[in-house]
Amino acid sequence: LHIAWKADGTKLAYTTPVSTAHSAVSPRTLVDDVIIDVIQGTPSVLSNALCILDATIGSDPRCIDKGAAGGSVGMAPWTISCWPFDSQFVWSPATDTPNLLAITTTNTTRANDWESLQIHLIDIVTMQRTPVTGPGLPGFQPIFSRDGLLLAYTESDYPANGDYTWAQTWHICWVPVH
């Protein structure tokens, strides 16, 4: 879904799908899959793992499961109602937090089930995760200020309480990082 190089080129963060197994001989039953997956017989994505490749040491990528990340990382733009941009993650440009990522997480990858979108800060070395958005306040599209001291993100004007399906209005929030 998304890929981001750290500004100094030493680390690459990307998402990779965690999918269900698929059998070419067993019939599938439509439950909550995206319909095109069922028609084509492809496995369904359960979640997206965040993976980090450290280019300085040449090792295999390290993938962070959704439990440590706080949910499935990222969401394709078409799954967020009326929002045409990826719900990406971004590296902090601050020199005192070189391993800090702002990530968007969700509890699901189903289309239009955007109400669980949350923003977290995660240190990829210590695995310390700090929530930025509060429960029930869907937020995504994080971006750091040039110095890394502030984090801006998009937040829905409607809380995730089930009374609003197609989000039409949003506002921009910002919070200090340190």
PDB file of C-alpha atoms in Angstrom:
ATOM      1  CA  LEU A   1       0.000   0.000   0.000  1.00  0.00           C
ATOM      2  CA  HIS A   2       2.679   2.476   0.898  1.00  0.00           C
ATOM      3  CA  ILE A   3       6.447   2.840   0.871  1.00  0.00           C
ATOM      4  CA  ALA A   4       8.626   5.542   2.433  1.00  0.00           C
ATOM      5  CA  TRP A   5      12.402   6.017   2.462  1.00  0.00           C
ATOM      6  CA  LYS A   6      13.888   7.765   5.466  1.00  0.00           C
ATOM      7  CA  ALA A   7      15.326  11.123   4.319  1.00  0.00           C
ATOM      8  CA  ASP A   8      18.928   9.961   4.807  1.00  0.00           C
ATOM      9  CA  GLY A   9      18.303   6.804   2.748  1.00  0.00           C
ATOM     10  CA  THR A  10      19.258   4.382   5.518  1.00  0.00           C
ATOM     11  CA  LYS A  11      15.844   2.802   6.139  1.00  0.00           C
ATOM     12  CA  LEU A  12      12.862   1.857   4.046  1.00  0.00           C
ATOM     13  CA  ALA A  13       9.392   1.344   5.557  1.00  0.00           C
ATOM     14  CA  TYR A  14       6.664  -0.410   3.607  1.00  0.00           C
ATOM     15  CA  THR A  15       3.495  -2.393   4.130  1.00  0.00           C
ATOM     16  CA  THR A  16       2.893  -5.960   3.077  1.00  0.00           C
ATOM     17  CA  PRO A  17      -0.433  -7.813   3.119  1.00  0.00           C
ATOM     18  CA  VAL A  18      -1.161 -10.668   5.499  1.00  0.00           C
ATOM     19  CA  SER A  19      -3.621 -12.798   3.521  1.00  0.00           C
ATOM     20  CA  THR A  20      -5.921 -15.744   4.070  1.00  0.00           C
ATOM     21  CA  ALA A  21      -4.989 -19.043   2.530  1.00  0.00           C
ATOM     22  CA  HIS A  22      -6.706 -19.847  -0.754  1.00  0.00           C
ATOM     23  CA  SER A  23      -7.659 -23.206  -2.133  1.00  0.00           C
ATOM     24  CA  ALA A  24      -8.192 -23.645  -5.860  1.00  0.00           C
ATOM     25  CA  VAL A  25     -10.478 -26.645  -5.241  1.00  0.00           C
ATOM     26  CA  SER A  26     -12.562 -25.609  -2.228  1.00  0.00           C
ATOM     27  CA  PRO A  27     -15.515 -23.320  -2.895  1.00  0.00           C
ATOM     28  CA  ARG A  28     -15.526 -19.933  -1.211  1.00  0.00           C
ATOM     29  CA  THR A  29     -18.442 -18.450   0.641  1.00  0.00           C
ATOM     30  CA  LEU A  30     -18.982 -14.706   0.443  1.00  0.00           C
ATOM     31  CA  VAL A  31     -18.909 -13.289   3.960  1.00  0.00           C
ATOM     32  CA  ASP A  32     -17.353  -9.831   4.102  1.00  0.00           C
ATOM     33  CA  ASP A  33     -14.785 -10.100   1.312  1.00  0.00           C
ATOM     34  CA  VAL A  34     -14.435  -7.493  -1.352  1.00  0.00           C
ATOM     35  CA  ILE A  35     -16.531  -8.984  -4.147  1.00  0.00           C
ATOM     36  CA  ILE A  36     -13.788  -8.865  -6.786  1.00  0.00           C
ATOM     37  CA  ASP A  37     -11.656 -11.137  -4.583  1.00  0.00           C
ATOM     38  CA  VAL A  38     -14.407 -13.734  -4.530  1.00  0.00           C
ATOM     39  CA  ILE A  39     -15.005 -13.555  -8.288  1.00  0.00           C
ATOM     40  CA  GLN A  40     -11.315 -13.936  -9.083  1.00  0.00           C
ATOM     41  CA  GLY A  41     -10.743 -16.500  -6.337  1.00  0.00           C
ATOM     42  CA  THR A  42      -7.879 -14.588  -4.762  1.00  0.00           C
ATOM     43  CA  PRO A  43      -7.030 -14.669  -1.065  1.00  0.00           C
ATOM     44  CA  SER A  44      -8.428 -11.869   1.070  1.00  0.00           C
ATOM     45  CA  VAL A  45      -6.142  -9.488   2.907  1.00  0.00           C
ATOM     46  CA  LEU A  46      -6.590  -9.803   6.675  1.00  0.00           C
ATOM     47  CA  SER A  47      -4.248  -6.972   7.618  1.00  0.00           C
ATOM     48  CA  ASN A  48      -1.168  -5.060   6.521  1.00  0.00           C
ATOM     49  CA  ALA A  49       2.120  -5.513   8.359  1.00  0.00           C
ATOM     50  CA  LEU A  50       4.660  -2.701   8.605  1.00  0.00           C
ATOM     51  CA  CYS A  51       8.093  -3.829   7.433  1.00  0.00           C
ATOM     52  CA  ILE A  52      11.412  -2.030   7.916  1.00  0.00           C
ATOM     53  CA  LEU A  53      14.476  -2.637   5.784  1.00  0.00           C
ATOM     54  CA  ASP A  54      17.746  -1.269   7.176  1.00  0.00           C
ATOM     55  CA  ALA A  55      19.876  -0.519   4.097  1.00  0.00           C
ATOM     56  CA  THR A  56      23.014   0.034   6.188  1.00  0.00           C
ATOM     57  CA  ILE A  57      23.275  -3.538   7.443  1.00  0.00           C
ATOM     58  CA  GLY A  58      21.905  -5.454   4.461  1.00  0.00           C
ATOM     59  CA  SER A  59      19.731  -7.792   6.532  1.00  0.00           C
ATOM     60  CA  ASP A  60      16.290  -9.145   5.772  1.00  0.00           C
ATOM     61  CA  PRO A  61      13.373  -6.793   6.458  1.00  0.00           C
ATOM     62  CA  ARG A  62      11.839  -6.839   9.941  1.00  0.00           C
ATOM     63  CA  CYS A  63       8.035  -6.899   9.900  1.00  0.00           C
ATOM     64  CA  ILE A  64       6.022  -5.571  12.817  1.00  0.00           C
ATOM     65  CA  ASP A  65       2.782  -7.413  13.484  1.00  0.00           C
ATOM     66  CA  LYS A  66      -0.504  -5.595  13.952  1.00  0.00           C
ATOM     67  CA  GLY A  67      -0.450  -6.178  17.715  1.00  0.00           C
ATOM     68  CA  ALA A  68       2.796  -4.242  18.133  1.00  0.00           C
ATOM     69  CA  ALA A  69       1.780  -1.598  15.584  1.00  0.00           C
ATOM     70  CA  GLY A  70      -1.654  -1.039  17.111  1.00  0.00           C
ATOM     71  CA  GLY A  71      -3.590  -2.440  14.152  1.00  0.00           C
ATOM     72  CA  SER A  72      -3.305  -3.072  10.458  1.00  0.00           C
ATOM     73  CA  VAL A  73      -0.940  -0.420   9.061  1.00  0.00           C
ATOM     74  CA  GLY A  74      -2.205   1.787   6.271  1.00  0.00           C
ATOM     75  CA  MET A  75      -5.342   1.614   4.195  1.00  0.00           C
ATOM     76  CA  ALA A  76      -5.829   1.922   0.452  1.00  0.00           C
ATOM     77  CA  PRO A  77      -7.406   5.209  -0.630  1.00  0.00           C
ATOM     78  CA  TRP A  78     -10.516   3.612  -2.083  1.00  0.00           C
ATOM     79  CA  THR A  79     -11.405   2.014   1.255  1.00  0.00           C
ATOM     80  CA  ILE A  80     -11.615   5.384   2.989  1.00  0.00           C
ATOM     81  CA  SER A  81     -14.964   6.871   2.110  1.00  0.00           C
ATOM     82  CA  CYS A  82     -14.584   9.807  -0.256  1.00  0.00           C
ATOM     83  CA  TRP A  83     -10.868  10.254   0.448  1.00  0.00           C
ATOM     84  CA  PRO A  84      -8.628   9.739  -2.601  1.00  0.00           C
ATOM     85  CA  PHE A  85      -5.239   9.570  -0.820  1.00  0.00           C
ATOM     86  CA  ASP A  86      -3.338   6.752   0.875  1.00  0.00           C
ATOM     87  CA  SER A  87      -3.470   6.711   4.645  1.00  0.00           C
ATOM     88  CA  GLN A  88       0.281   6.503   4.740  1.00  0.00           C
ATOM     89  CA  PHE A  89       3.034   6.610   7.310  1.00  0.00           C
ATOM     90  CA  VAL A  90       5.952   9.011   7.442  1.00  0.00           C
ATOM     91  CA  TRP A  91       9.416   9.179   9.029  1.00  0.00           C
ATOM     92  CA  SER A  92      10.209  11.922  11.510  1.00  0.00           C
ATOM     93  CA  PRO A  93      12.823  14.356  10.166  1.00  0.00           C
ATOM     94  CA  ALA A  94      13.951  15.248  13.717  1.00  0.00           C
ATOM     95  CA  THR A  95      17.553  14.241  14.430  1.00  0.00           C
ATOM     96  CA  ASP A  96      16.789  13.380  18.069  1.00  0.00           C
ATOM     97  CA  THR A  97      14.124  10.817  17.002  1.00  0.00           C
ATOM     98  CA  PRO A  98      15.720   9.068  14.004  1.00  0.00           C
ATOM     99  CA  ASN A  99      13.651   5.884  14.363  1.00  0.00           C
ATOM    100  CA  LEU A 100      10.230   7.467  14.787  1.00  0.00           C
ATOM    101  CA  LEU A 101       7.401   6.816  12.351  1.00  0.00           C
ATOM    102  CA  ALA A 102       3.904   8.285  12.352  1.00  0.00           C
ATOM    103  CA  ILE A 103       1.607   5.521  11.129  1.00  0.00           C
ATOM    104  CA  THR A 104      -2.062   5.092  10.314  1.00  0.00           C
ATOM    105  CA  THR A 105      -3.657   1.937  11.691  1.00  0.00           C
ATOM    106  CA  THR A 106      -7.059   0.339  11.327  1.00  0.00           C
ATOM    107  CA  ASN A 107      -8.813  -2.708  12.728  1.00  0.00           C
ATOM    108  CA  THR A 108      -9.944  -3.876   9.295  1.00  0.00           C
ATOM    109  CA  THR A 109      -9.144  -3.722   5.596  1.00  0.00           C
ATOM    110  CA  ARG A 110     -12.752  -3.884   4.399  1.00  0.00           C
ATOM    111  CA  ALA A 111     -14.035  -1.207   2.034  1.00  0.00           C
ATOM    112  CA  ASN A 112     -15.654   1.782   3.741  1.00  0.00           C
ATOM    113  CA  ASP A 113     -14.872   0.489   7.211  1.00  0.00           C
ATOM    114  CA  TRP A 114     -12.736   3.527   7.919  1.00  0.00           C
ATOM    115  CA  GLU A 115     -14.080   4.394  11.356  1.00  0.00           C
ATOM    116  CA  SER A 116     -11.263   2.611  13.212  1.00  0.00           C
ATOM    117  CA  LEU A 117      -8.488   4.680  11.552  1.00  0.00           C
ATOM    118  CA  GLN A 118      -6.026   5.933  14.143  1.00  0.00           C
ATOM    119  CA  ILE A 119      -2.639   7.686  14.151  1.00  0.00           C
ATOM    120  CA  HIS A 120       0.228   6.324  16.266  1.00  0.00           C
ATOM    121  CA  LEU A 121       3.846   7.292  16.737  1.00  0.00           C
ATOM    122  CA  ILE A 122       6.086   4.230  16.855  1.00  0.00           C
ATOM    123  CA  ASP A 123       9.798   3.974  17.570  1.00  0.00           C
ATOM    124  CA  ILE A 124      10.919   1.086  15.380  1.00  0.00           C
ATOM    125  CA  VAL A 125      13.846   0.207  17.659  1.00  0.00           C
ATOM    126  CA  THR A 126      12.202   0.225  21.089  1.00  0.00           C
ATOM    127  CA  MET A 127       8.732  -0.636  19.700  1.00  0.00           C
ATOM    128  CA  GLN A 128       7.259   2.029  21.963  1.00  0.00           C
ATOM    129  CA  ARG A 129       3.932   3.098  20.480  1.00  0.00           C
ATOM    130  CA  THR A 130       2.110   6.299  21.411  1.00  0.00           C
ATOM    131  CA  PRO A 131      -1.444   7.000  20.248  1.00  0.00           C
ATOM    132  CA  VAL A 132      -1.996  10.416  18.682  1.00  0.00           C
ATOM    133  CA  THR A 133      -5.730  10.260  17.978  1.00  0.00           C
ATOM    134  CA  GLY A 134      -8.217   9.330  20.653  1.00  0.00           C
ATOM    135  CA  PRO A 135     -10.612   6.378  20.511  1.00  0.00           C
ATOM    136  CA  GLY A 136     -13.557   7.073  18.248  1.00  0.00           C
ATOM    137  CA  LEU A 137     -11.871   9.942  16.402  1.00  0.00           C
ATOM    138  CA  PRO A 138     -10.905   8.609  12.950  1.00  0.00           C
ATOM    139  CA  GLY A 139      -7.625  10.143  11.809  1.00  0.00           C
ATOM    140  CA  PHE A 140      -5.171   9.478   9.012  1.00  0.00           C
ATOM    141  CA  GLN A 141      -2.702  11.114   6.579  1.00  0.00           C
ATOM    142  CA  PRO A 142       0.032  12.023   9.124  1.00  0.00           C
ATOM    143  CA  ILE A 143       2.770  14.447   8.125  1.00  0.00           C
ATOM    144  CA  PHE A 144       5.591  15.931  10.195  1.00  0.00           C
ATOM    145  CA  SER A 145       6.614  19.565  10.173  1.00  0.00           C
ATOM    146  CA  ARG A 146       9.985  20.222   8.552  1.00  0.00           C
ATOM    147  CA  ASP A 147      11.765  20.158  11.945  1.00  0.00           C
ATOM    148  CA  GLY A 148       9.803  17.134  13.217  1.00  0.00           C
ATOM    149  CA  LEU A 149       8.425  18.979  16.243  1.00  0.00           C
ATOM    150  CA  LEU A 150       4.795  18.954  15.085  1.00  0.00           C
ATOM    151  CA  LEU A 151       2.625  16.279  13.531  1.00  0.00           C
ATOM    152  CA  ALA A 152      -0.366  17.225  11.382  1.00  0.00           C
ATOM    153  CA  TYR A 153      -3.091  14.795  10.309  1.00  0.00           C
ATOM    154  CA  THR A 154      -6.599  14.642   8.886  1.00  0.00           C
ATOM    155  CA  GLU A 155      -9.466  13.906  11.271  1.00  0.00           C
ATOM    156  CA  SER A 156     -13.130  13.218  10.556  1.00  0.00           C
ATOM    157  CA  ASP A 157     -15.676  15.763  11.762  1.00  0.00           C
ATOM    158  CA  TYR A 158     -17.856  12.825  12.752  1.00  0.00           C
ATOM    159  CA  PRO A 159     -16.925  10.510  15.622  1.00  0.00           C
ATOM    160  CA  ALA A 160     -16.905   6.796  14.887  1.00  0.00           C
ATOM    161  CA  ASN A 161     -20.106   5.994  16.705  1.00  0.00           C
ATOM    162  CA  GLY A 162     -21.903   4.310  13.852  1.00  0.00           C
ATOM    163  CA  ASP A 163     -24.145   7.215  12.894  1.00  0.00           C
ATOM    164  CA  TYR A 164     -22.185   8.340   9.860  1.00  0.00           C
ATOM    165  CA  THR A 165     -21.016   6.029   7.089  1.00  0.00           C
ATOM    166  CA  TRP A 166     -19.740   8.257   4.286  1.00  0.00           C
ATOM    167  CA  ALA A 167     -17.460  10.912   5.740  1.00  0.00           C
ATOM    168  CA  GLN A 168     -17.761  14.146   3.792  1.00  0.00           C
ATOM    169  CA  THR A 169     -16.082  16.703   6.030  1.00  0.00           C
ATOM    170  CA  TRP A 170     -12.686  16.629   7.690  1.00  0.00           C
ATOM    171  CA  HIS A 171     -10.386  19.017   9.468  1.00  0.00           C
ATOM    172  CA  ILE A 172      -6.630  19.223   9.960  1.00  0.00           C
ATOM    173  CA  CYS A 173      -5.205  18.757  13.458  1.00  0.00           C
ATOM    174  CA  TRP A 174      -1.671  19.217  14.720  1.00  0.00           C
ATOM    175  CA  VAL A 175       0.044  18.101  17.910  1.00  0.00           C
ATOM    176  CA  PRO A 176       3.542  18.570  19.359  1.00  0.00           C
ATOM    177  CA  VAL A 177       5.680  15.446  19.029  1.00  0.00           C
ATOM    178  CA  HIS A 178       8.123  15.971  21.907  1.00  0.00           C
TER     179      HIS A 178
END
